[in-house]
CSV table of C-alpha atoms in Angstrom, one decimal:
chain,number,residue,atom,x,y,z
A,130,UNK,CA,46.1,-107.7,-215.5
A,131,UNK,CA,48.2,-104.8,-216.8
A,132,UNK,CA,51.9,-105.1,-216.4
A,133,UNK,CA,54.4,-102.3,-217.1
A,134,UNK,CA,58.1,-103.4,-217.2
A,135,UNK,CA,60.5,-100.5,-216.8
A,136,UNK,CA,64.1,-100.9,-217.8
A,137,UNK,CA,66.1,-98.0,-216.7
A,138,UNK,CA,69.3,-99.4,-217.8
A,139,UNK,CA,68.1,-100.4,-221.3
A,140,UNK,CA,66.0,-97.2,-221.6
A,141,UNK,CA,62.9,-99.2,-222.7
A,142,UNK,CA,59.3,-99.6,-221.9
A,143,UNK,CA,57.1,-102.7,-222.2
A,144,UNK,CA,53.4,-102.9,-221.9
A,145,UNK,CA,52.0,-106.5,-221.3
A,146,UNK,CA,48.3,-106.8,-221.8
A,147,UNK,CA,46.6,-110.3,-221.7
A,148,UNK,CA,44.7,-110.9,-224.8
A,149,UNK,CA,41.5,-111.8,-223.1
A,150,UNK,CA,41.4,-108.4,-221.2
A,151,UNK,CA,42.5,-106.3,-224.1
A,152,UNK,CA,39.0,-105.6,-225.6
A,153,UNK,CA,38.7,-102.0,-226.7
A,154,UNK,CA,42.3,-101.1,-226.4
A,155,UNK,CA,44.7,-99.9,-229.1
A,156,UNK,CA,45.5,-103.2,-230.7
A,157,UNK,CA,43.8,-106.1,-229.0
A,158,UNK,CA,45.6,-108.6,-231.3
A,159,UNK,CA,48.8,-107.9,-229.4
A,160,UNK,CA,49.8,-108.8,-226.0
A,161,UNK,CA,53.2,-107.0,-225.8
A,162,UNK,CA,54.2,-103.5,-226.7
A,163,UNK,CA,57.9,-102.6,-226.5
A,164,UNK,CA,59.4,-99.1,-227.0
A,165,UNK,CA,63.0,-98.0,-226.7
A,166,UNK,CA,64.1,-94.5,-225.9
A,167,UNK,CA,67.3,-92.7,-225.2
A,168,UNK,CA,66.4,-92.2,-221.5
A,169,UNK,CA,63.5,-93.4,-219.4
A,170,UNK,CA,62.7,-91.8,-216.0
A,171,UNK,CA,60.2,-93.2,-213.4
A,172,UNK,CA,57.9,-91.1,-211.2
A,173,UNK,CA,60.4,-90.7,-208.5
A,174,UNK,CA,63.0,-88.8,-210.6
A,175,UNK,CA,64.0,-85.4,-209.3
A,176,UNK,CA,63.7,-82.2,-211.4
A,177,UNK,CA,67.5,-81.6,-211.3
A,178,UNK,CA,68.1,-85.0,-212.9
A,179,UNK,CA,65.7,-84.1,-215.7
A,180,UNK,CA,67.5,-80.8,-216.3
A,181,UNK,CA,70.9,-82.4,-216.4
A,182,UNK,CA,70.0,-85.1,-218.8
A,183,UNK,CA,67.6,-83.2,-221.1
A,184,UNK,CA,67.8,-79.4,-220.8
A,185,UNK,CA,71.5,-78.8,-220.1
A,186,UNK,CA,72.9,-80.3,-223.4
A,187,UNK,CA,70.4,-78.3,-225.4
A,188,UNK,CA,71.2,-75.0,-223.4
A,189,UNK,CA,75.0,-75.6,-224.1
A,190,UNK,CA,74.1,-75.9,-227.8
A,191,UNK,CA,72.3,-72.6,-227.6
A,192,UNK,CA,75.2,-70.9,-225.9
A,193,UNK,CA,77.4,-72.2,-228.7
A,194,UNK,CA,75.2,-70.5,-231.4
A,195,UNK,CA,72.7,-73.3,-232.4
A,196,UNK,CA,68.9,-73.2,-232.1
A,197,UNK,CA,67.3,-75.5,-229.6
A,198,UNK,CA,63.9,-76.8,-228.8
A,199,UNK,CA,62.4,-78.9,-225.9
A,200,UNK,CA,58.8,-79.9,-226.0
A,201,UNK,CA,56.7,-82.0,-223.7
A,202,UNK,CA,53.9,-84.2,-225.1
A,203,UNK,CA,51.5,-86.4,-223.4
A,204,UNK,CA,48.0,-86.7,-221.9
A,205,UNK,CA,46.4,-84.3,-219.4
A,206,UNK,CA,47.7,-84.8,-215.9
A,207,UNK,CA,50.8,-86.8,-216.9
A,208,UNK,CA,53.2,-84.0,-215.7
A,209,UNK,CA,54.0,-81.9,-218.8
A,210,UNK,CA,53.6,-78.5,-217.2
A,211,UNK,CA,55.3,-79.7,-214.0
A,212,UNK,CA,58.2,-80.8,-216.0
A,213,UNK,CA,58.6,-77.7,-218.1
A,214,UNK,CA,57.5,-75.0,-215.6
A,215,UNK,CA,57.7,-76.8,-212.3
A,216,UNK,CA,55.7,-76.5,-209.0
A,217,UNK,CA,55.2,-73.6,-206.8
A,218,UNK,CA,55.4,-75.4,-203.4
A,219,UNK,CA,59.1,-76.1,-203.1
A,220,UNK,CA,62.2,-74.6,-204.6
A,221,UNK,CA,63.4,-78.0,-205.6
A,222,UNK,CA,60.3,-78.4,-207.8
A,223,UNK,CA,61.5,-75.8,-210.3
A,224,UNK,CA,61.1,-77.1,-213.8
A,225,UNK,CA,63.1,-76.9,-217.0
A,226,UNK,CA,62.4,-73.2,-217.8
A,227,UNK,CA,63.6,-71.6,-214.5
A,228,UNK,CA,66.6,-74.0,-214.2
A,229,UNK,CA,67.6,-73.2,-217.8
A,230,UNK,CA,67.4,-69.5,-217.1
A,231,UNK,CA,69.5,-69.9,-214.0
A,232,UNK,CA,72.0,-71.9,-215.9
A,233,UNK,CA,72.3,-69.5,-218.9
A,234,UNK,CA,72.8,-66.4,-216.6
A,235,UNK,CA,75.4,-68.3,-214.6
A,236,UNK,CA,77.3,-69.0,-217.8
A,237,UNK,CA,77.0,-65.4,-218.8
A,238,UNK,CA,78.6,-64.2,-215.6
A,239,UNK,CA,81.5,-66.8,-215.9
A,240,UNK,CA,82.3,-65.8,-219.5
A,241,UNK,CA,83.9,-62.3,-219.5
A,242,UNK,CA,85.3,-62.7,-223.0
A,243,UNK,CA,81.8,-62.4,-224.5
A,244,UNK,CA,79.0,-59.8,-224.5
A,245,UNK,CA,75.6,-61.5,-224.1
A,246,UNK,CA,72.1,-60.0,-224.6
A,247,UNK,CA,68.9,-61.8,-224.1
A,248,UNK,CA,65.3,-61.3,-225.1
A,249,UNK,CA,62.2,-63.3,-224.0
A,250,UNK,CA,58.9,-64.0,-225.7
A,251,UNK,CA,56.0,-66.1,-224.5
A,252,UNK,CA,53.3,-67.2,-226.9
A,253,UNK,CA,50.1,-68.9,-226.1
A,254,UNK,CA,48.1,-70.8,-228.8
A,255,UNK,CA,44.5,-71.1,-227.7
A,256,UNK,CA,41.8,-72.4,-230.0
A,257,UNK,CA,44.1,-71.8,-233.0
A,258,UNK,CA,44.6,-68.2,-232.1
A,259,UNK,CA,48.0,-66.8,-230.8
A,260,UNK,CA,48.2,-64.4,-227.9
A,261,UNK,CA,51.2,-62.5,-226.4
A,262,UNK,CA,51.5,-63.5,-222.7
A,263,UNK,CA,54.1,-60.7,-222.0
A,264,UNK,CA,51.8,-57.8,-222.8
A,265,UNK,CA,53.1,-54.5,-221.5
A,266,UNK,CA,49.8,-53.9,-219.7
A,267,UNK,CA,50.9,-56.8,-217.4
A,268,UNK,CA,48.1,-59.0,-216.0
A,269,UNK,CA,45.1,-59.3,-218.2
A,270,UNK,CA,41.6,-59.9,-216.7
A,271,UNK,CA,40.6,-61.8,-219.8
A,272,UNK,CA,42.4,-63.7,-222.5
A,273,UNK,CA,40.9,-61.5,-225.1
A,274,UNK,CA,42.6,-58.5,-223.6
A,275,UNK,CA,46.0,-59.8,-224.7
A,276,UNK,CA,47.4,-58.8,-228.1
A,277,UNK,CA,46.5,-61.2,-230.9
A,278,UNK,CA,49.6,-62.7,-232.6
A,279,UNK,CA,49.4,-63.4,-236.3
A,280,UNK,CA,51.7,-65.3,-238.6
A,281,UNK,CA,53.5,-63.6,-241.5
A,282,UNK,CA,55.7,-65.3,-244.0
A,283,UNK,CA,58.4,-63.6,-246.1
A,284,UNK,CA,59.4,-64.5,-249.7
A,285,UNK,CA,62.1,-66.9,-248.2
A,286,UNK,CA,59.5,-68.8,-246.3
A,287,UNK,CA,60.7,-67.5,-243.0
A,288,UNK,CA,58.0,-67.2,-240.3
A,289,UNK,CA,57.5,-63.8,-238.5
A,290,UNK,CA,55.1,-63.5,-235.6
A,291,UNK,CA,53.3,-60.1,-235.6
A,292,UNK,CA,52.5,-58.5,-232.2
A,293,UNK,CA,54.6,-60.9,-230.3
A,294,UNK,CA,56.7,-58.7,-228.0
A,295,UNK,CA,60.4,-59.3,-227.2
A,296,UNK,CA,61.2,-58.3,-223.7
A,297,UNK,CA,64.9,-57.8,-222.8
A,298,UNK,CA,66.1,-59.4,-219.6
A,299,UNK,CA,69.4,-58.3,-218.1
A,300,UNK,CA,69.5,-60.8,-215.3
A,301,UNK,CA,67.9,-64.0,-214.0
A,302,UNK,CA,65.5,-62.1,-211.8
A,303,UNK,CA,64.0,-60.2,-214.7
A,304,UNK,CA,63.7,-63.4,-216.8
A,305,UNK,CA,61.9,-65.2,-213.9
A,306,UNK,CA,59.6,-62.3,-213.5
A,307,UNK,CA,58.6,-62.5,-217.2
A,308,UNK,CA,58.0,-66.3,-216.8
A,309,UNK,CA,55.7,-65.5,-213.8
A,310,UNK,CA,53.8,-62.9,-215.7
A,311,UNK,CA,53.2,-65.2,-218.6
A,312,UNK,CA,52.1,-68.1,-216.4
A,313,UNK,CA,49.6,-65.8,-214.6
A,314,UNK,CA,48.0,-65.0,-218.0
A,315,UNK,CA,47.8,-68.6,-219.2
A,316,UNK,CA,44.5,-70.3,-220.0
A,317,UNK,CA,43.9,-72.9,-217.3
A,318,UNK,CA,40.6,-74.7,-216.4
A,319,UNK,CA,39.4,-77.6,-214.2
A,320,UNK,CA,38.6,-80.8,-216.1
A,321,UNK,CA,37.7,-84.3,-215.0
A,322,UNK,CA,41.2,-85.4,-215.9
A,323,UNK,CA,43.1,-82.6,-214.2
A,324,UNK,CA,42.2,-79.9,-211.7
A,325,UNK,CA,44.4,-77.3,-213.3
A,326,UNK,CA,44.6,-78.4,-216.9
A,327,UNK,CA,46.4,-76.1,-219.4
A,328,UNK,CA,44.0,-75.5,-222.2
A,329,UNK,CA,46.5,-74.2,-224.7
A,330,UNK,CA,49.9,-74.6,-226.2
A,331,UNK,CA,52.6,-72.3,-224.7
A,332,UNK,CA,56.0,-71.5,-226.3
A,333,UNK,CA,58.6,-69.8,-224.1
A,334,UNK,CA,61.5,-68.6,-226.2
A,335,UNK,CA,64.9,-67.3,-225.2
A,336,UNK,CA,66.5,-65.2,-227.9
A,337,UNK,CA,70.3,-65.1,-227.3
A,338,UNK,CA,72.9,-62.9,-228.9
A,339,UNK,CA,76.6,-63.2,-228.2
A,340,UNK,CA,79.7,-61.4,-229.6
A,341,UNK,CA,83.3,-60.6,-228.7
A,342,UNK,CA,84.0,-56.9,-227.6
A,343,UNK,CA,84.8,-54.9,-230.8
A,344,UNK,CA,84.0,-57.7,-233.2
A,345,UNK,CA,81.2,-57.3,-235.9
A,346,UNK,CA,80.5,-61.0,-235.9
A,347,UNK,CA,77.4,-62.1,-234.0
A,348,UNK,CA,76.0,-65.5,-233.0
A,349,UNK,CA,72.2,-65.5,-232.7
A,350,UNK,CA,70.3,-68.4,-231.3
A,351,UNK,CA,66.9,-69.2,-229.8
A,352,UNK,CA,65.7,-71.7,-227.4
A,353,UNK,CA,62.0,-72.9,-227.6
A,354,UNK,CA,60.6,-74.4,-224.4
A,355,UNK,CA,57.2,-75.8,-225.4
A,356,UNK,CA,54.4,-77.0,-223.1
A,357,UNK,CA,51.8,-78.7,-225.3
A,358,UNK,CA,48.2,-79.1,-224.1
A,359,UNK,CA,47.1,-82.5,-223.1
A,360,UNK,CA,46.3,-85.1,-225.7
A,361,UNK,CA,43.1,-86.8,-224.6
A,362,UNK,CA,40.3,-88.6,-226.3
A,363,UNK,CA,37.1,-86.4,-226.1
A,364,UNK,CA,34.9,-89.4,-225.4
A,365,UNK,CA,36.8,-90.2,-222.2
A,366,UNK,CA,37.0,-86.6,-220.8
A,367,UNK,CA,33.2,-86.1,-220.3
A,368,UNK,CA,33.5,-82.4,-221.4
A,369,UNK,CA,30.9,-80.1,-222.7
A,370,UNK,CA,30.4,-76.5,-223.7
A,371,UNK,CA,33.5,-74.4,-223.9
A,372,UNK,CA,35.8,-77.1,-222.5
A,373,UNK,CA,34.6,-79.4,-225.3
A,374,UNK,CA,35.4,-76.8,-227.8
A,375,UNK,CA,38.9,-76.3,-226.3
A,376,UNK,CA,39.5,-80.0,-226.4
A,377,UNK,CA,38.5,-80.2,-230.1
A,378,UNK,CA,40.9,-77.5,-231.0
A,379,UNK,CA,43.7,-79.1,-228.9
A,380,UNK,CA,43.2,-82.5,-230.5
A,381,UNK,CA,43.0,-80.9,-234.0
A,382,UNK,CA,46.4,-79.0,-233.6
A,383,UNK,CA,48.0,-82.2,-232.1
A,384,UNK,CA,46.7,-84.1,-235.1
A,385,UNK,CA,48.3,-81.6,-237.5
A,386,UNK,CA,51.5,-81.9,-235.5
A,387,UNK,CA,51.4,-85.7,-235.9
A,388,UNK,CA,50.8,-85.2,-239.6
A,389,UNK,CA,54.0,-83.1,-239.9
A,390,UNK,CA,55.9,-85.7,-237.8
A,391,UNK,CA,54.7,-88.6,-240.1
A,392,UNK,CA,55.6,-86.6,-243.2
A,393,UNK,CA,59.1,-85.7,-242.0
A,394,UNK,CA,59.8,-89.3,-241.1
A,395,UNK,CA,58.9,-90.6,-244.5
A,396,UNK,CA,61.6,-90.6,-247.1
A,397,UNK,CA,61.1,-88.7,-250.4
A,398,UNK,CA,58.1,-86.8,-249.1
A,399,UNK,CA,58.0,-83.5,-251.2
A,400,UNK,CA,55.3,-81.6,-249.2
A,401,UNK,CA,55.4,-81.1,-245.3
A,402,UNK,CA,52.0,-79.7,-244.1
A,403,UNK,CA,53.4,-77.0,-241.8
A,404,UNK,CA,50.7,-74.4,-242.6
A,405,UNK,CA,47.8,-76.6,-241.4
A,406,UNK,CA,48.0,-75.1,-237.9
A,407,UNK,CA,49.6,-72.2,-236.1
A,408,UNK,CA,51.6,-74.6,-233.8
A,409,UNK,CA,53.3,-76.4,-236.7
A,410,UNK,CA,54.0,-73.0,-238.4
A,411,UNK,CA,55.7,-71.6,-235.4
A,412,UNK,CA,57.7,-74.8,-234.8
A,413,UNK,CA,58.7,-75.2,-238.4
A,414,UNK,CA,62.4,-74.8,-237.7
A,415,UNK,CA,62.2,-77.1,-234.7
A,416,UNK,CA,60.7,-79.9,-236.8
A,417,UNK,CA,63.0,-80.9,-239.5
A,418,UNK,CA,64.8,-77.6,-239.7
A,419,UNK,CA,67.8,-75.6,-238.3
A,420,UNK,CA,67.4,-76.8,-234.7
A,421,UNK,CA,68.5,-79.4,-232.1
A,422,UNK,CA,65.2,-80.7,-230.8
A,423,UNK,CA,64.4,-82.9,-227.8
A,424,UNK,CA,61.0,-84.4,-227.0
A,425,UNK,CA,59.8,-85.3,-223.6
A,426,UNK,CA,57.0,-87.9,-223.6
A,427,UNK,CA,55.0,-88.0,-220.3
A,428,UNK,CA,52.6,-90.8,-219.3
A,429,UNK,CA,50.2,-91.6,-216.6
A,430,UNK,CA,50.6,-95.3,-216.6
A,431,UNK,CA,47.6,-97.2,-215.3
A,432,UNK,CA,44.9,-99.5,-216.8
A,433,UNK,CA,42.5,-96.6,-217.7
A,434,UNK,CA,45.2,-94.7,-219.6
A,435,UNK,CA,46.8,-97.7,-221.4
A,436,UNK,CA,45.7,-96.6,-224.9
A,437,UNK,CA,46.9,-93.0,-224.4
A,438,UNK,CA,50.3,-94.2,-223.0
A,439,UNK,CA,50.9,-96.5,-226.0
A,440,UNK,CA,49.8,-93.7,-228.4
A,441,UNK,CA,52.3,-91.3,-226.8
A,442,UNK,CA,55.1,-93.8,-227.1
A,443,UNK,CA,54.3,-94.4,-230.8
A,444,UNK,CA,54.3,-90.6,-231.4
A,445,UNK,CA,57.6,-90.3,-229.6
A,446,UNK,CA,59.2,-92.9,-231.7
A,447,UNK,CA,58.1,-91.3,-234.9
A,448,UNK,CA,59.6,-88.0,-233.7
A,449,UNK,CA,62.9,-89.9,-233.1
A,450,UNK,CA,63.1,-90.7,-236.8
A,451,UNK,CA,63.3,-87.1,-237.8
A,452,UNK,CA,66.7,-85.8,-238.6
A,453,UNK,CA,67.4,-82.0,-238.2
A,454,UNK,CA,70.3,-80.2,-239.6
A,455,UNK,CA,71.4,-77.6,-237.1
A,456,UNK,CA,73.9,-75.0,-238.3
A,457,UNK,CA,75.8,-72.3,-236.5
A,458,UNK,CA,73.9,-69.1,-236.6
A,459,UNK,CA,76.7,-66.6,-237.3
A,460,UNK,CA,76.3,-63.2,-239.0
A,461,UNK,CA,77.8,-59.7,-239.3
A,462,UNK,CA,76.1,-56.9,-237.3
A,463,UNK,CA,75.5,-54.1,-239.9
A,464,UNK,CA,76.0,-51.3,-237.3
A,465,UNK,CA,79.3,-52.7,-235.9
A,466,UNK,CA,80.5,-53.3,-239.5
A,467,UNK,CA,79.7,-49.7,-240.6
A,468,UNK,CA,81.5,-48.4,-237.6
A,469,UNK,CA,84.6,-50.6,-238.3
A,470,UNK,CA,84.6,-49.5,-242.0
A,471,UNK,CA,84.4,-45.8,-240.9
A,472,UNK,CA,87.5,-46.3,-238.8
A,473,UNK,CA,89.3,-47.9,-241.7
A,474,UNK,CA,88.3,-45.0,-243.9
A,475,UNK,CA,89.7,-42.5,-241.4
A,476,UNK,CA,93.0,-44.4,-241.1
A,477,UNK,CA,93.3,-44.5,-245.0
A,478,UNK,CA,92.7,-40.8,-245.3
A,479,UNK,CA,95.5,-40.2,-242.7
A,480,UNK,CA,97.8,-42.4,-244.6
A,481,UNK,CA,96.9,-40.6,-247.9
A,482,UNK,CA,97.6,-37.2,-246.2
A,483,UNK,CA,101.1,-38.5,-245.1
A,484,UNK,CA,101.9,-39.7,-248.7
A,485,UNK,CA,100.7,-36.5,-250.4
A,486,UNK,CA,102.6,-34.4,-247.8
A,487,UNK,CA,99.6,-32.2,-246.9
A,488,UNK,CA,100.8,-29.3,-244.8
A,489,UNK,CA,99.1,-27.1,-242.2
A,490,UNK,CA,100.3,-23.6,-241.5
A,491,UNK,CA,98.5,-22.9,-238.2
A,492,UNK,CA,100.4,-23.3,-235.0
A,493,UNK,CA,99.7,-26.0,-232.3
A,494,UNK,CA,97.5,-24.9,-229.4
A,495,UNK,CA,98.6,-25.1,-225.8
A,496,UNK,CA,96.2,-28.0,-225.3
A,497,UNK,CA,97.7,-29.9,-228.2
A,498,UNK,CA,101.3,-29.4,-227.0
A,499,UNK,CA,100.4,-30.5,-223.5
A,500,UNK,CA,98.8,-33.6,-225.1
A,501,UNK,CA,101.9,-34.4,-227.2
A,502,UNK,CA,104.2,-34.1,-224.2
A,503,UNK,CA,102.0,-36.6,-222.3
A,504,UNK,CA,102.1,-39.0,-225.3
A,505,UNK,CA,106.0,-38.8,-225.5
A,506,UNK,CA,106.3,-39.3,-221.8
A,507,UNK,CA,104.1,-42.3,-221.8
A,508,UNK,CA,106.0,-43.6,-224.8
A,509,UNK,CA,109.4,-43.3,-223.1
A,510,UNK,CA,108.0,-44.7,-219.8
A,511,UNK,CA,106.6,-47.9,-221.3
A,512,UNK,CA,109.2,-50.7,-221.2
A,513,UNK,CA,107.5,-52.6,-224.0
A,514,UNK,CA,109.8,-52.4,-227.1
A,515,UNK,CA,106.7,-52.8,-229.3
A,516,UNK,CA,105.1,-49.6,-228.0
A,517,UNK,CA,104.4,-47.2,-230.8
A,518,UNK,CA,103.8,-43.4,-230.8
A,519,UNK,CA,100.7,-42.7,-232.9
A,520,UNK,CA,100.3,-39.0,-233.9
A,521,UNK,CA,98.3,-39.1,-237.0
A,522,UNK,CA,99.2,-37.5,-240.4
A,523,UNK,CA,99.8,-34.0,-239.0
A,524,UNK,CA,103.4,-33.0,-239.7
A,525,UNK,CA,103.4,-30.2,-237.1
A,526,UNK,CA,102.9,-32.8,-234.4
A,527,UNK,CA,105.6,-35.0,-235.9
A,528,UNK,CA,108.1,-32.2,-235.9
A,529,UNK,CA,107.3,-31.1,-232.4
A,530,UNK,CA,107.8,-34.6,-231.1
A,531,UNK,CA,111.1,-35.0,-232.9
A,532,UNK,CA,112.3,-31.7,-231.4
A,533,UNK,CA,111.1,-32.8,-228.0
A,534,UNK,CA,113.0,-36.1,-228.2
A,535,UNK,CA,116.1,-34.3,-229.4
A,536,UNK,CA,116.0,-32.1,-226.3
A,537,UNK,CA,115.6,-35.2,-224.1
A,538,UNK,CA,118.6,-36.9,-225.8
A,539,UNK,CA,120.8,-33.8,-225.3
A,540,UNK,CA,119.9,-33.7,-221.6
A,541,UNK,CA,120.5,-37.4,-221.2
A,542,UNK,CA,123.9,-37.3,-223.0
A,543,UNK,CA,125.1,-34.4,-220.8
A,544,UNK,CA,124.1,-36.2,-217.6
A,545,UNK,CA,125.1,-39.8,-218.4
A,546,UNK,CA,128.8,-39.4,-217.3
A,547,UNK,CA,128.2,-37.9,-214.0
A,548,UNK,CA,124.9,-39.4,-212.8
A,549,UNK,CA,124.8,-42.8,-214.6
A,550,UNK,CA,121.0,-42.5,-215.1
A,551,UNK,CA,119.1,-44.4,-217.5
A,552,UNK,CA,117.3,-42.8,-220.4
A,553,UNK,CA,113.9,-43.7,-219.0
A,554,UNK,CA,114.7,-42.2,-215.6
A,555,UNK,CA,115.9,-38.9,-217.1
A,556,UNK,CA,112.9,-38.6,-219.3
A,557,UNK,CA,110.8,-38.9,-216.1
A,558,UNK,CA,112.9,-36.2,-214.4
A,559,UNK,CA,112.6,-33.9,-217.5
A,560,UNK,CA,108.9,-34.0,-217.4
């Protein structure tokens, strides 16, 4: 008899397998397997609760300027794609990606003090080859029709993905359309384990940039939402042909992912094998780097899947040992910085012209005089004592404004005794 003890309060899982029936399972010398997690959900949990507990804290970090990653790991048919993307039958079945997009754009609309821009990319890794799911040619008839994505590394060991497009999305509707386009192009096949099994790893990334109006300081962050392909033993799947080849590549990339996780969890490990696979190369920052990473472990708990469930729990606990150091991604925008420096240079030139007493002999035009009168009127009408009259370094304009103020003062002085009008009221009458 297989017994699963689920403790929601203690956030722990316990597998009880009587020793005489454990032949052929992971460790037949043990009868009890206990695992503790930050949060455990049963099969009746709602998508909204998953989002509130898992995705929302990561999304808040991304809004603040930190990188974030959420990835789902587990065997085929255990609910990874449903958790990340959601179901199409009911609106309440929306997964983490559409709910996160809705939450982000809602936050954008409520925060008027910041300017937000978002770009979206969707990468598929199939048989160790990358493909851009957001190709400008829209729906592709074959996977080979999509652009091939290759990895490039700069001298600072930063990863760049060549041919992976970044699509700007101004609102939630555009972002969801991009998600739908990418999901349409995904590699899906029917297997004995799942009628619609995802045969590839998919990484949906939101690139976010925020800044204050007029400021040259930017905060750039990215949110990876990763749906890994199912981890299954080839001997149990009964696959052959192309599906068998896919399963081998899936298991190989997940094996390399596990190697990276093990290396990161070991102290004093000098080499981390990120380059072994495309998946681990792309997720380098998410695994032991500048990122706040959350893992979702999904399990189809029954007697037949006992070994996969225990293996998933062990993998999740090794991931929990990794410590990332997320930092605030703040930088200066070169274009905005250049514009600000140009304004400072112009102001310095005007101050220098004032100091040197540079003179101009040409007379003011009618348009310039009219503009000066409007400036003086606005200056006199404004009740703010801190209001200033900015005229630049042109002495002709300064002299004209002083003469204009002198005329207004004479008119005010002559009318004060009889009419008892204020200075501001008379200045309005004058104009």
